[in-house]
Amino acid sequence: MDRLEAMSTFLTVVEQGSLSAAARQLKTPLTTVSRNVSELEAHLRTKLFNRSSRQLVLTDAGTSYVAACKRILTDVLEAERTASGEYTTPTGELAVTTPLGLGRIILMPIIADFLKSCPDIKVKMIPTDQKLSLAQEQIDVAVRIGELPDSSLVALRLGRTRRVVCASPAYLAARGTPRTPEDLAGHDCISYPGFAPPDVWTFVKGKATIAAPVHTRLTVGSAEAACTAARAGVGISIAFAYQLEAGPEAGALTTVLDEFQPPSMPVNLVYTANRFLPIKVRAFLDFAAPRLKRVFAE
């Protein structure tokens, strides 16, 4: 039995809630996952799970062992990183996740310059509008927009951005400019579920919240796609201000209903709180943070 592999498998089973879910996460046959857990229990001479037809429940011994496994595997990872020089020189692969549009428009030029300054670092950029788990996906740094939930992650504040409603000048010239949220019912709208439902968009007037029915002609899967459609004249869309103000498309969209927008949202760089911060992560934070702060200056 590879004890470290068995510990890692055990933790994945705990996190995923079942042997089959752990097998999918690890991309490993279910029989291998089950064998690793069984061999670990045999080695420890104790049950880690109480098994039923529907679920796995940790025993008291299993609950204690979870904490020990996390500590041991973290120490092993830190030892490997130290031995490889990751804490003495900027080297290795750096995984960064960012919202789609922000990655293309703002972060990619920064990463290009960062790679020139650190020739021994490779970067894996993961652009997605989903909030990925840094631990599960082995991500070093993430750019996050919005209020952060309480977690063990460390947040470095970059500034703020605001939500805007926008359309191309050509669309507004042809269809007119909405003056109130209620006017959107008479317009073609582009909806991205990450911002708002396709039938009702939310606005603010003073301390009151306005739920405005909208006529959605197009639903898309990302904020960037919504902006692309708006620039093409499809209709009115919700976007982040930075999508209108940066990159080669700057000025291609006009904002409307500015007085009905909610307060701006924080933008942060977040990373895992480790006892030792790899030099590659520190180097990226030191390089990228000042540049991102200039973009998102409050």
PDB file of C-alpha atoms in Angstrom:
ATOM      1  CA  MET A   1       0.000   0.000   0.000  1.00  0.00           C
ATOM      2  CA  ASP A   2       1.203   3.472  -0.908  1.00  0.00           C
ATOM      3  CA  ARG A   3       0.258   5.154   2.357  1.00  0.00           C
ATOM      4  CA  LEU A   4       0.354   8.725   1.044  1.00  0.00           C
ATOM      5  CA  GLU A   5      -1.811   7.793  -1.943  1.00  0.00           C
ATOM      6  CA  ALA A   6      -4.233   6.023   0.385  1.00  0.00           C
ATOM      7  CA  MET A   7      -4.423   9.101   2.644  1.00  0.00           C
ATOM      8  CA  SER A   8      -5.051  11.354  -0.352  1.00  0.00           C
ATOM      9  CA  THR A   9      -7.773   9.017  -1.616  1.00  0.00           C
ATOM     10  CA  PHE A  10      -9.362   8.915   1.847  1.00  0.00           C
ATOM     11  CA  LEU A  11      -9.498  12.729   1.993  1.00  0.00           C
ATOM     12  CA  THR A  12     -11.061  12.895  -1.459  1.00  0.00           C
ATOM     13  CA  VAL A  13     -13.746  10.414  -0.386  1.00  0.00           C
ATOM     14  CA  VAL A  14     -14.486  12.597   2.644  1.00  0.00           C
ATOM     15  CA  GLU A  15     -14.650  15.789   0.549  1.00  0.00           C
ATOM     16  CA  GLN A  16     -16.790  14.239  -2.209  1.00  0.00           C
ATOM     17  CA  GLY A  17     -19.091  12.294   0.116  1.00  0.00           C
ATOM     18  CA  SER A  18     -18.910   8.905  -1.602  1.00  0.00           C
ATOM     19  CA  LEU A  19     -16.520   6.412  -3.151  1.00  0.00           C
ATOM     20  CA  SER A  20     -18.019   6.849  -6.620  1.00  0.00           C
ATOM     21  CA  ALA A  21     -17.806  10.655  -6.482  1.00  0.00           C
ATOM     22  CA  ALA A  22     -14.183  10.395  -5.328  1.00  0.00           C
ATOM     23  CA  ALA A  23     -13.415   8.035  -8.220  1.00  0.00           C
ATOM     24  CA  ARG A  24     -14.833  10.569 -10.675  1.00  0.00           C
ATOM     25  CA  GLN A  25     -12.868  13.414  -9.084  1.00  0.00           C
ATOM     26  CA  LEU A  26      -9.625  11.418  -9.124  1.00  0.00           C
ATOM     27  CA  LYS A  27     -10.351   9.876 -12.553  1.00  0.00           C
ATOM     28  CA  THR A  28      -9.569   6.514 -10.962  1.00  0.00           C
ATOM     29  CA  PRO A  29     -11.533   3.230 -11.104  1.00  0.00           C
ATOM     30  CA  LEU A  30     -14.015   2.819  -8.273  1.00  0.00           C
ATOM     31  CA  THR A  31     -12.376  -0.488  -7.330  1.00  0.00           C
ATOM     32  CA  THR A  32      -9.042   1.287  -6.792  1.00  0.00           C
ATOM     33  CA  VAL A  33     -10.610   3.920  -4.540  1.00  0.00           C
ATOM     34  CA  SER A  34     -12.433   1.259  -2.515  1.00  0.00           C
ATOM     35  CA  ARG A  35      -9.275  -0.844  -2.200  1.00  0.00           C
ATOM     36  CA  ASN A  36      -7.182   2.120  -1.011  1.00  0.00           C
ATOM     37  CA  VAL A  37      -9.690   2.928   1.738  1.00  0.00           C
ATOM     38  CA  SER A  38     -10.039  -0.727   2.776  1.00  0.00           C
ATOM     39  CA  GLU A  39      -6.268  -1.229   2.911  1.00  0.00           C
ATOM     40  CA  LEU A  40      -5.895   1.937   4.965  1.00  0.00           C
ATOM     41  CA  GLU A  41      -8.499   0.703   7.448  1.00  0.00           C
ATOM     42  CA  ALA A  42      -6.743  -2.678   7.625  1.00  0.00           C
ATOM     43  CA  HIS A  43      -3.397  -0.979   8.246  1.00  0.00           C
ATOM     44  CA  LEU A  44      -4.882   1.198  11.003  1.00  0.00           C
ATOM     45  CA  ARG A  45      -6.944  -1.694  12.396  1.00  0.00           C
ATOM     46  CA  THR A  46      -9.980   0.547  12.706  1.00  0.00           C
ATOM     47  CA  LYS A  47     -13.021   1.603  10.714  1.00  0.00           C
ATOM     48  CA  LEU A  48     -12.847   5.069   9.174  1.00  0.00           C
ATOM     49  CA  PHE A  49     -16.408   5.037   7.814  1.00  0.00           C
ATOM     50  CA  ASN A  50     -19.727   3.617   8.875  1.00  0.00           C
ATOM     51  CA  ARG A  51     -21.158   2.362   5.592  1.00  0.00           C
ATOM     52  CA  SER A  52     -24.830   2.216   4.654  1.00  0.00           C
ATOM     53  CA  SER A  53     -26.606   1.723   1.343  1.00  0.00           C
ATOM     54  CA  ARG A  54     -26.963   5.481   0.900  1.00  0.00           C
ATOM     55  CA  GLN A  55     -23.984   7.211   2.449  1.00  0.00           C
ATOM     56  CA  LEU A  56     -20.622   7.065   4.169  1.00  0.00           C
ATOM     57  CA  VAL A  57     -20.393   8.558   7.661  1.00  0.00           C
ATOM     58  CA  LEU A  58     -17.053   9.151   9.362  1.00  0.00           C
ATOM     59  CA  THR A  59     -16.446   7.288  12.589  1.00  0.00           C
ATOM     60  CA  ASP A  60     -14.859   9.118  15.516  1.00  0.00           C
ATOM     61  CA  ALA A  61     -11.513   7.619  14.503  1.00  0.00           C
ATOM     62  CA  GLY A  62     -12.113   8.704  10.917  1.00  0.00           C
ATOM     63  CA  THR A  63     -12.879  12.275  11.974  1.00  0.00           C
ATOM     64  CA  SER A  64      -9.613  12.485  13.905  1.00  0.00           C
ATOM     65  CA  TYR A  65      -7.707  10.912  11.043  1.00  0.00           C
ATOM     66  CA  VAL A  66      -8.959  13.545   8.558  1.00  0.00           C
ATOM     67  CA  ALA A  67      -7.140  16.315  10.419  1.00  0.00           C
ATOM     68  CA  ALA A  68      -3.985  14.227  10.694  1.00  0.00           C
ATOM     69  CA  CYS A  69      -4.020  13.375   6.986  1.00  0.00           C
ATOM     70  CA  LYS A  70      -4.418  17.014   5.985  1.00  0.00           C
ATOM     71  CA  ARG A  71      -1.497  18.015   8.192  1.00  0.00           C
ATOM     72  CA  ILE A  72       0.749  15.191   6.948  1.00  0.00           C
ATOM     73  CA  LEU A  73       0.011  15.708   3.254  1.00  0.00           C
ATOM     74  CA  THR A  74       0.533  19.466   3.609  1.00  0.00           C
ATOM     75  CA  ASP A  75       3.907  18.870   5.258  1.00  0.00           C
ATOM     76  CA  VAL A  76       4.923  16.471   2.480  1.00  0.00           C
ATOM     77  CA  LEU A  77       3.916  18.993  -0.194  1.00  0.00           C
ATOM     78  CA  GLU A  78       5.840  21.755   1.549  1.00  0.00           C
ATOM     79  CA  ALA A  79       8.907  19.509   1.829  1.00  0.00           C
ATOM     80  CA  GLU A  80       8.764  18.688  -1.883  1.00  0.00           C
ATOM     81  CA  ARG A  81       8.425  22.343  -2.792  1.00  0.00           C
ATOM     82  CA  THR A  82      11.341  23.290  -0.572  1.00  0.00           C
ATOM     83  CA  ALA A  83      13.512  20.530  -2.060  1.00  0.00           C
ATOM     84  CA  SER A  84      12.660  21.634  -5.596  1.00  0.00           C
ATOM     85  CA  GLY A  85      13.701  25.209  -4.847  1.00  0.00           C
ATOM     86  CA  GLU A  86      10.189  26.618  -5.083  1.00  0.00           C
ATOM     87  CA  TYR A  87      10.752  28.714  -1.955  1.00  0.00           C
ATOM     88  CA  THR A  88      14.167  30.059  -2.929  1.00  0.00           C
ATOM     89  CA  THR A  89      13.718  31.102  -6.565  1.00  0.00           C
ATOM     90  CA  PRO A  90      10.711  31.871  -8.774  1.00  0.00           C
ATOM     91  CA  THR A  91      10.234  28.560 -10.579  1.00  0.00           C
ATOM     92  CA  GLY A  92       7.568  26.000 -11.442  1.00  0.00           C
ATOM     93  CA  GLU A  93       4.041  26.261 -12.817  1.00  0.00           C
ATOM     94  CA  LEU A  94       1.694  28.966 -11.533  1.00  0.00           C
ATOM     95  CA  ALA A  95      -2.045  28.333 -11.940  1.00  0.00           C
ATOM     96  CA  VAL A  96      -4.198  31.481 -12.108  1.00  0.00           C
ATOM     97  CA  THR A  97      -7.970  31.624 -12.571  1.00  0.00           C
ATOM     98  CA  THR A  98      -9.844  34.749 -13.617  1.00  0.00           C
ATOM     99  CA  PRO A  99     -13.237  35.774 -15.021  1.00  0.00           C
ATOM    100  CA  LEU A 100     -13.337  35.328 -18.795  1.00  0.00           C
ATOM    101  CA  GLY A 101     -13.377  38.933 -19.966  1.00  0.00           C
ATOM    102  CA  LEU A 102     -10.988  40.150 -17.288  1.00  0.00           C
ATOM    103  CA  GLY A 103      -8.508  37.468 -18.246  1.00  0.00           C
ATOM    104  CA  ARG A 104      -8.454  38.361 -21.917  1.00  0.00           C
ATOM    105  CA  ILE A 105      -8.627  42.130 -21.655  1.00  0.00           C
ATOM    106  CA  ILE A 106      -6.662  42.933 -18.512  1.00  0.00           C
ATOM    107  CA  LEU A 107      -4.764  39.997 -17.045  1.00  0.00           C
ATOM    108  CA  MET A 108      -3.257  38.460 -20.184  1.00  0.00           C
ATOM    109  CA  PRO A 109      -1.028  41.475 -20.988  1.00  0.00           C
ATOM    110  CA  ILE A 110       0.159  41.488 -17.352  1.00  0.00           C
ATOM    111  CA  ILE A 111       0.948  37.762 -17.487  1.00  0.00           C
ATOM    112  CA  ALA A 112       2.853  38.231 -20.750  1.00  0.00           C
ATOM    113  CA  ASP A 113       5.100  40.819 -19.104  1.00  0.00           C
ATOM    114  CA  PHE A 114       5.415  38.644 -15.971  1.00  0.00           C
ATOM    115  CA  LEU A 115       6.681  35.696 -18.025  1.00  0.00           C
ATOM    116  CA  LYS A 116       9.346  37.914 -19.565  1.00  0.00           C
ATOM    117  CA  SER A 117      10.578  38.933 -16.117  1.00  0.00           C
ATOM    118  CA  CYS A 118      10.532  35.371 -14.659  1.00  0.00           C
ATOM    119  CA  PRO A 119      11.948  32.992 -17.293  1.00  0.00           C
ATOM    120  CA  ASP A 120      11.771  29.904 -15.033  1.00  0.00           C
ATOM    121  CA  ILE A 121       8.034  30.172 -14.362  1.00  0.00           C
ATOM    122  CA  LYS A 122       5.269  28.653 -16.451  1.00  0.00           C
ATOM    123  CA  VAL A 123       1.721  29.996 -16.124  1.00  0.00           C
ATOM    124  CA  LYS A 124      -1.501  28.060 -16.527  1.00  0.00           C
ATOM    125  CA  MET A 125      -4.318  30.583 -16.894  1.00  0.00           C
ATOM    126  CA  ILE A 126      -7.851  29.269 -16.333  1.00  0.00           C
ATOM    127  CA  PRO A 127     -10.404  31.810 -17.607  1.00  0.00           C
ATOM    128  CA  THR A 128     -13.890  30.986 -16.345  1.00  0.00           C
ATOM    129  CA  ASP A 129     -16.858  32.774 -14.832  1.00  0.00           C
ATOM    130  CA  GLN A 130     -17.252  29.890 -12.352  1.00  0.00           C
ATOM    131  CA  LYS A 131     -15.701  30.230  -8.896  1.00  0.00           C
ATOM    132  CA  LEU A 132     -13.342  27.257  -8.793  1.00  0.00           C
ATOM    133  CA  SER A 133     -12.026  25.773  -5.558  1.00  0.00           C
ATOM    134  CA  LEU A 134      -8.355  26.685  -5.259  1.00  0.00           C
ATOM    135  CA  ALA A 135      -7.605  23.597  -3.177  1.00  0.00           C
ATOM    136  CA  GLN A 136      -9.459  21.036  -5.285  1.00  0.00           C
ATOM    137  CA  GLU A 137      -8.305  22.436  -8.637  1.00  0.00           C
ATOM    138  CA  GLN A 138      -4.723  23.101  -7.421  1.00  0.00           C
ATOM    139  CA  ILE A 139      -4.909  26.801  -8.276  1.00  0.00           C
ATOM    140  CA  ASP A 140      -2.377  29.223  -6.817  1.00  0.00           C
ATOM    141  CA  VAL A 141      -4.098  32.592  -7.344  1.00  0.00           C
ATOM    142  CA  ALA A 142      -7.579  33.735  -8.338  1.00  0.00           C
ATOM    143  CA  VAL A 143      -9.067  37.082  -9.314  1.00  0.00           C
ATOM    144  CA  ARG A 144     -12.483  37.403  -7.672  1.00  0.00           C
ATOM    145  CA  ILE A 145     -15.169  40.056  -8.166  1.00  0.00           C
ATOM    146  CA  GLY A 146     -17.740  40.584  -5.407  1.00  0.00           C
ATOM    147  CA  GLU A 147     -17.901  40.176  -1.660  1.00  0.00           C
ATOM    148  CA  LEU A 148     -15.863  37.221  -0.432  1.00  0.00           C
ATOM    149  CA  PRO A 149     -17.312  34.563   1.887  1.00  0.00           C
ATOM    150  CA  ASP A 150     -15.472  33.779   5.086  1.00  0.00           C
ATOM    151  CA  SER A 151     -12.766  31.255   4.247  1.00  0.00           C
ATOM    152  CA  SER A 152      -9.168  30.330   4.855  1.00  0.00           C
ATOM    153  CA  LEU A 153      -8.097  32.185   1.709  1.00  0.00           C
ATOM    154  CA  VAL A 154      -6.017  35.357   1.900  1.00  0.00           C
ATOM    155  CA  ALA A 155      -7.452  38.333  -0.018  1.00  0.00           C
ATOM    156  CA  LEU A 156      -5.459  41.205  -1.491  1.00  0.00           C
ATOM    157  CA  ARG A 157      -7.763  44.112  -2.336  1.00  0.00           C
ATOM    158  CA  LEU A 158      -7.225  45.577  -5.809  1.00  0.00           C
ATOM    159  CA  GLY A 159     -10.047  48.103  -5.972  1.00  0.00           C
ATOM    160  CA  ARG A 160     -13.643  48.050  -7.149  1.00  0.00           C
ATOM    161  CA  THR A 161     -15.705  47.699 -10.300  1.00  0.00           C
ATOM    162  CA  ARG A 162     -19.368  48.387 -10.959  1.00  0.00           C
ATOM    163  CA  ARG A 163     -22.157  46.761 -12.868  1.00  0.00           C
ATOM    164  CA  VAL A 164     -23.408  48.687 -15.887  1.00  0.00           C
ATOM    165  CA  VAL A 165     -26.177  48.311 -18.446  1.00  0.00           C
ATOM    166  CA  CYS A 166     -24.961  48.998 -21.952  1.00  0.00           C
ATOM    167  CA  ALA A 167     -25.701  48.845 -25.658  1.00  0.00           C
ATOM    168  CA  SER A 168     -24.051  49.835 -28.911  1.00  0.00           C
ATOM    169  CA  PRO A 169     -24.622  53.402 -30.145  1.00  0.00           C
ATOM    170  CA  ALA A 170     -26.144  51.943 -33.324  1.00  0.00           C
ATOM    171  CA  TYR A 171     -28.737  49.976 -31.346  1.00  0.00           C
ATOM    172  CA  LEU A 172     -29.678  53.007 -29.235  1.00  0.00           C
ATOM    173  CA  ALA A 173     -29.943  55.186 -32.335  1.00  0.00           C
ATOM    174  CA  ALA A 174     -32.336  52.698 -33.914  1.00  0.00           C
ATOM    175  CA  ARG A 175     -34.414  51.745 -30.868  1.00  0.00           C
ATOM    176  CA  GLY A 176     -34.076  54.694 -28.510  1.00  0.00           C
ATOM    177  CA  THR A 177     -32.469  55.005 -25.070  1.00  0.00           C
ATOM    178  CA  PRO A 178     -34.281  53.567 -22.038  1.00  0.00           C
ATOM    179  CA  ARG A 179     -34.768  56.183 -19.319  1.00  0.00           C
ATOM    180  CA  THR A 180     -36.111  53.929 -16.557  1.00  0.00           C
ATOM    181  CA  PRO A 181     -35.730  50.209 -15.816  1.00  0.00           C
ATOM    182  CA  GLU A 182     -39.353  49.704 -16.813  1.00  0.00           C
ATOM    183  CA  ASP A 183     -38.466  50.813 -20.364  1.00  0.00           C
ATOM    184  CA  LEU A 184     -36.423  47.623 -20.850  1.00  0.00           C
ATOM    185  CA  ALA A 185     -39.650  45.656 -21.449  1.00  0.00           C
ATOM    186  CA  GLY A 186     -39.803  47.366 -24.840  1.00  0.00           C
ATOM    187  CA  HIS A 187     -36.218  46.575 -25.809  1.00  0.00           C
ATOM    188  CA  ASP A 188     -34.255  43.523 -26.940  1.00  0.00           C
ATOM    189  CA  CYS A 189     -32.080  42.337 -24.053  1.00  0.00           C
ATOM    190  CA  ILE A 190     -29.087  40.010 -23.757  1.00  0.00           C
ATOM    191  CA  SER A 191     -29.060  37.954 -20.569  1.00  0.00           C
ATOM    192  CA  TYR A 192     -26.222  36.151 -18.822  1.00  0.00           C
ATOM    193  CA  PRO A 193     -27.504  34.103 -15.842  1.00  0.00           C
ATOM    194  CA  GLY A 194     -24.384  35.000 -13.839  1.00  0.00           C
ATOM    195  CA  PHE A 195     -25.653  38.587 -13.720  1.00  0.00           C
ATOM    196  CA  ALA A 196     -29.450  38.233 -13.617  1.00  0.00           C
ATOM    197  CA  PRO A 197     -32.339  35.933 -14.604  1.00  0.00           C
ATOM    198  CA  PRO A 198     -33.464  36.263 -18.233  1.00  0.00           C
ATOM    199  CA  ASP A 199     -36.894  37.640 -17.325  1.00  0.00           C
ATOM    200  CA  VAL A 200     -36.232  40.140 -14.508  1.00  0.00           C
ATOM    201  CA  TRP A 201     -33.254  42.455 -13.928  1.00  0.00           C
ATOM    202  CA  THR A 202     -32.724  44.172 -10.577  1.00  0.00           C
ATOM    203  CA  PHE A 203     -32.015  47.875 -10.135  1.00  0.00           C
ATOM    204  CA  VAL A 204     -31.729  50.321  -7.249  1.00  0.00           C
ATOM    205  CA  LYS A 205     -33.365  53.684  -6.694  1.00  0.00           C
ATOM    206  CA  GLY A 206     -32.426  55.313  -3.405  1.00  0.00           C
ATOM    207  CA  LYS A 207     -32.931  52.573  -0.819  1.00  0.00           C
ATOM    208  CA  ALA A 208     -35.542  50.747  -2.894  1.00  0.00           C
ATOM    209  CA  THR A 209     -34.919  47.741  -5.120  1.00  0.00           C
ATOM    210  CA  ILE A 210     -36.627  47.647  -8.506  1.00  0.00           C
ATOM    211  CA  ALA A 211     -37.381  44.339 -10.236  1.00  0.00           C
ATOM    212  CA  ALA A 212     -37.796  45.246 -13.890  1.00  0.00           C
ATOM    213  CA  PRO A 213     -39.259  42.735 -16.394  1.00  0.00           C
ATOM    214  CA  VAL A 214     -37.094  42.455 -19.518  1.00  0.00           C
ATOM    215  CA  HIS A 215     -37.586  41.061 -23.009  1.00  0.00           C
ATOM    216  CA  THR A 216     -34.615  38.730 -23.539  1.00  0.00           C
ATOM    217  CA  ARG A 217     -33.803  37.976 -27.186  1.00  0.00           C
ATOM    218  CA  LEU A 218     -30.505  36.208 -26.448  1.00  0.00           C
ATOM    219  CA  THR A 219     -29.177  34.236 -23.478  1.00  0.00           C
ATOM    220  CA  VAL A 220     -25.415  33.583 -23.330  1.00  0.00           C
ATOM    221  CA  GLY A 221     -23.030  31.592 -21.150  1.00  0.00           C
ATOM    222  CA  SER A 222     -20.517  34.269 -20.154  1.00  0.00           C
ATOM    223  CA  ALA A 223     -20.264  37.982 -19.426  1.00  0.00           C
ATOM    224  CA  GLU A 224     -17.798  38.331 -22.286  1.00  0.00           C
ATOM    225  CA  ALA A 225     -20.244  36.798 -24.763  1.00  0.00           C
ATOM    226  CA  ALA A 226     -22.911  39.229 -23.568  1.00  0.00           C
ATOM    227  CA  CYS A 227     -20.619  42.178 -24.334  1.00  0.00           C
ATOM    228  CA  THR A 228     -19.735  40.761 -27.742  1.00  0.00           C
ATOM    229  CA  ALA A 229     -23.416  40.463 -28.619  1.00  0.00           C
ATOM    230  CA  ALA A 230     -24.104  43.994 -27.380  1.00  0.00           C
ATOM    231  CA  ARG A 231     -21.278  45.385 -29.530  1.00  0.00           C
ATOM    232  CA  ALA A 232     -22.840  43.584 -32.505  1.00  0.00           C
ATOM    233  CA  GLY A 233     -26.080  45.495 -31.917  1.00  0.00           C
ATOM    234  CA  VAL A 234     -28.182  42.547 -30.702  1.00  0.00           C
ATOM    235  CA  GLY A 235     -29.578  44.503 -27.778  1.00  0.00           C
ATOM    236  CA  ILE A 236     -29.007  45.814 -24.256  1.00  0.00           C
ATOM    237  CA  SER A 237     -26.782  43.884 -21.850  1.00  0.00           C
ATOM    238  CA  ILE A 238     -25.421  43.921 -18.311  1.00  0.00           C
ATOM    239  CA  ALA A 239     -21.627  44.078 -18.012  1.00  0.00           C
ATOM    240  CA  PHE A 240     -18.806  45.100 -15.715  1.00  0.00           C
ATOM    241  CA  ALA A 241     -17.412  48.595 -16.188  1.00  0.00           C
ATOM    242  CA  TYR A 242     -13.896  47.302 -16.890  1.00  0.00           C
ATOM    243  CA  GLN A 243     -15.227  45.452 -19.954  1.00  0.00           C
ATOM    244  CA  LEU A 244     -16.203  48.784 -21.485  1.00  0.00           C
ATOM    245  CA  GLU A 245     -13.173  50.786 -20.394  1.00  0.00           C
ATOM    246  CA  ALA A 246     -10.227  48.510 -21.255  1.00  0.00           C
ATOM    247  CA  GLY A 247      -8.925  46.691 -24.287  1.00  0.00           C
ATOM    248  CA  PRO A 248      -9.299  47.354 -28.012  1.00  0.00           C
ATOM    249  CA  GLU A 249     -13.113  47.523 -27.734  1.00  0.00           C
ATOM    250  CA  ALA A 250     -13.028  50.507 -25.346  1.00  0.00           C
ATOM    251  CA  GLY A 251     -15.728  53.017 -26.245  1.00  0.00           C
ATOM    252  CA  ALA A 252     -17.719  50.583 -28.404  1.00  0.00           C
ATOM    253  CA  LEU A 253     -20.597  50.448 -25.903  1.00  0.00           C
ATOM    254  CA  THR A 254     -22.638  53.181 -24.233  1.00  0.00           C
ATOM    255  CA  THR A 255     -24.010  52.857 -20.705  1.00  0.00           C
ATOM    256  CA  VAL A 256     -27.645  53.560 -19.855  1.00  0.00           C
ATOM    257  CA  LEU A 257     -29.638  53.693 -16.614  1.00  0.00           C
ATOM    258  CA  ASP A 258     -26.498  54.626 -14.647  1.00  0.00           C
ATOM    259  CA  GLU A 259     -28.521  56.229 -11.848  1.00  0.00           C
ATOM    260  CA  PHE A 260     -30.277  52.905 -11.151  1.00  0.00           C
ATOM    261  CA  GLN A 261     -27.171  50.758 -10.669  1.00  0.00           C
ATOM    262  CA  PRO A 262     -26.245  49.002  -7.387  1.00  0.00           C
ATOM    263  CA  PRO A 263     -23.061  49.940  -5.468  1.00  0.00           C
ATOM    264  CA  SER A 264     -19.693  48.956  -6.895  1.00  0.00           C
ATOM    265  CA  MET A 265     -18.165  45.582  -5.987  1.00  0.00           C
ATOM    266  CA  PRO A 266     -14.695  44.783  -4.607  1.00  0.00           C
ATOM    267  CA  VAL A 267     -12.045  43.101  -6.758  1.00  0.00           C
ATOM    268  CA  ASN A 268      -9.495  40.883  -4.988  1.00  0.00           C
ATOM    269  CA  LEU A 269      -6.572  38.611  -5.645  1.00  0.00           C
ATOM    270  CA  VAL A 270      -7.036  35.559  -3.425  1.00  0.00           C
ATOM    271  CA  TYR A 271      -4.654  32.746  -2.580  1.00  0.00           C
ATOM    272  CA  THR A 272      -4.301  29.926  -0.073  1.00  0.00           C
ATOM    273  CA  ALA A 273      -2.847  30.740   3.331  1.00  0.00           C
ATOM    274  CA  ASN A 274       0.205  28.481   3.682  1.00  0.00           C
ATOM    275  CA  ARG A 275       2.907  28.615   6.295  1.00  0.00           C
ATOM    276  CA  PHE A 276       5.361  29.140   3.431  1.00  0.00           C
ATOM    277  CA  LEU A 277       4.292  31.142   0.407  1.00  0.00           C
ATOM    278  CA  PRO A 278       6.036  29.836  -2.718  1.00  0.00           C
ATOM    279  CA  ILE A 279       8.319  32.392  -4.324  1.00  0.00           C
ATOM    280  CA  LYS A 280       6.443  32.003  -7.625  1.00  0.00           C
ATOM    281  CA  VAL A 281       3.206  33.139  -5.922  1.00  0.00           C
ATOM    282  CA  ARG A 282       4.889  36.028  -4.113  1.00  0.00           C
ATOM    283  CA  ALA A 283       6.598  37.098  -7.341  1.00  0.00           C
ATOM    284  CA  PHE A 284       3.276  37.116  -9.196  1.00  0.00           C
ATOM    285  CA  LEU A 285       1.470  39.018  -6.445  1.00  0.00           C
ATOM    286  CA  ASP A 286       4.220  41.638  -6.299  1.00  0.00           C
ATOM    287  CA  PHE A 287       4.200  41.998 -10.090  1.00  0.00           C
ATOM    288  CA  ALA A 288       0.469  41.857 -10.855  1.00  0.00           C
ATOM    289  CA  ALA A 289      -1.128  43.600  -7.862  1.00  0.00           C
ATOM    290  CA  PRO A 290       0.181  47.150  -8.542  1.00  0.00           C
ATOM    291  CA  ARG A 291      -0.838  46.890 -12.202  1.00  0.00           C
ATOM    292  CA  LEU A 292      -4.308  45.577 -11.359  1.00  0.00           C
ATOM    293  CA  LYS A 293      -4.750  48.259  -8.705  1.00  0.00           C
ATOM    294  CA  ARG A 294      -4.239  50.914 -11.375  1.00  0.00           C
ATOM    295  CA  VAL A 295      -7.048  49.342 -13.419  1.00  0.00           C
ATOM    296  CA  PHE A 296      -9.475  49.004 -10.512  1.00  0.00           C
ATOM    297  CA  ALA A 297      -8.557  52.157  -8.583  1.00  0.00           C
ATOM    298  CA  GLU A 298     -11.445  53.095  -6.320  1.00  0.00           C
TER     299      GLU A 298
END
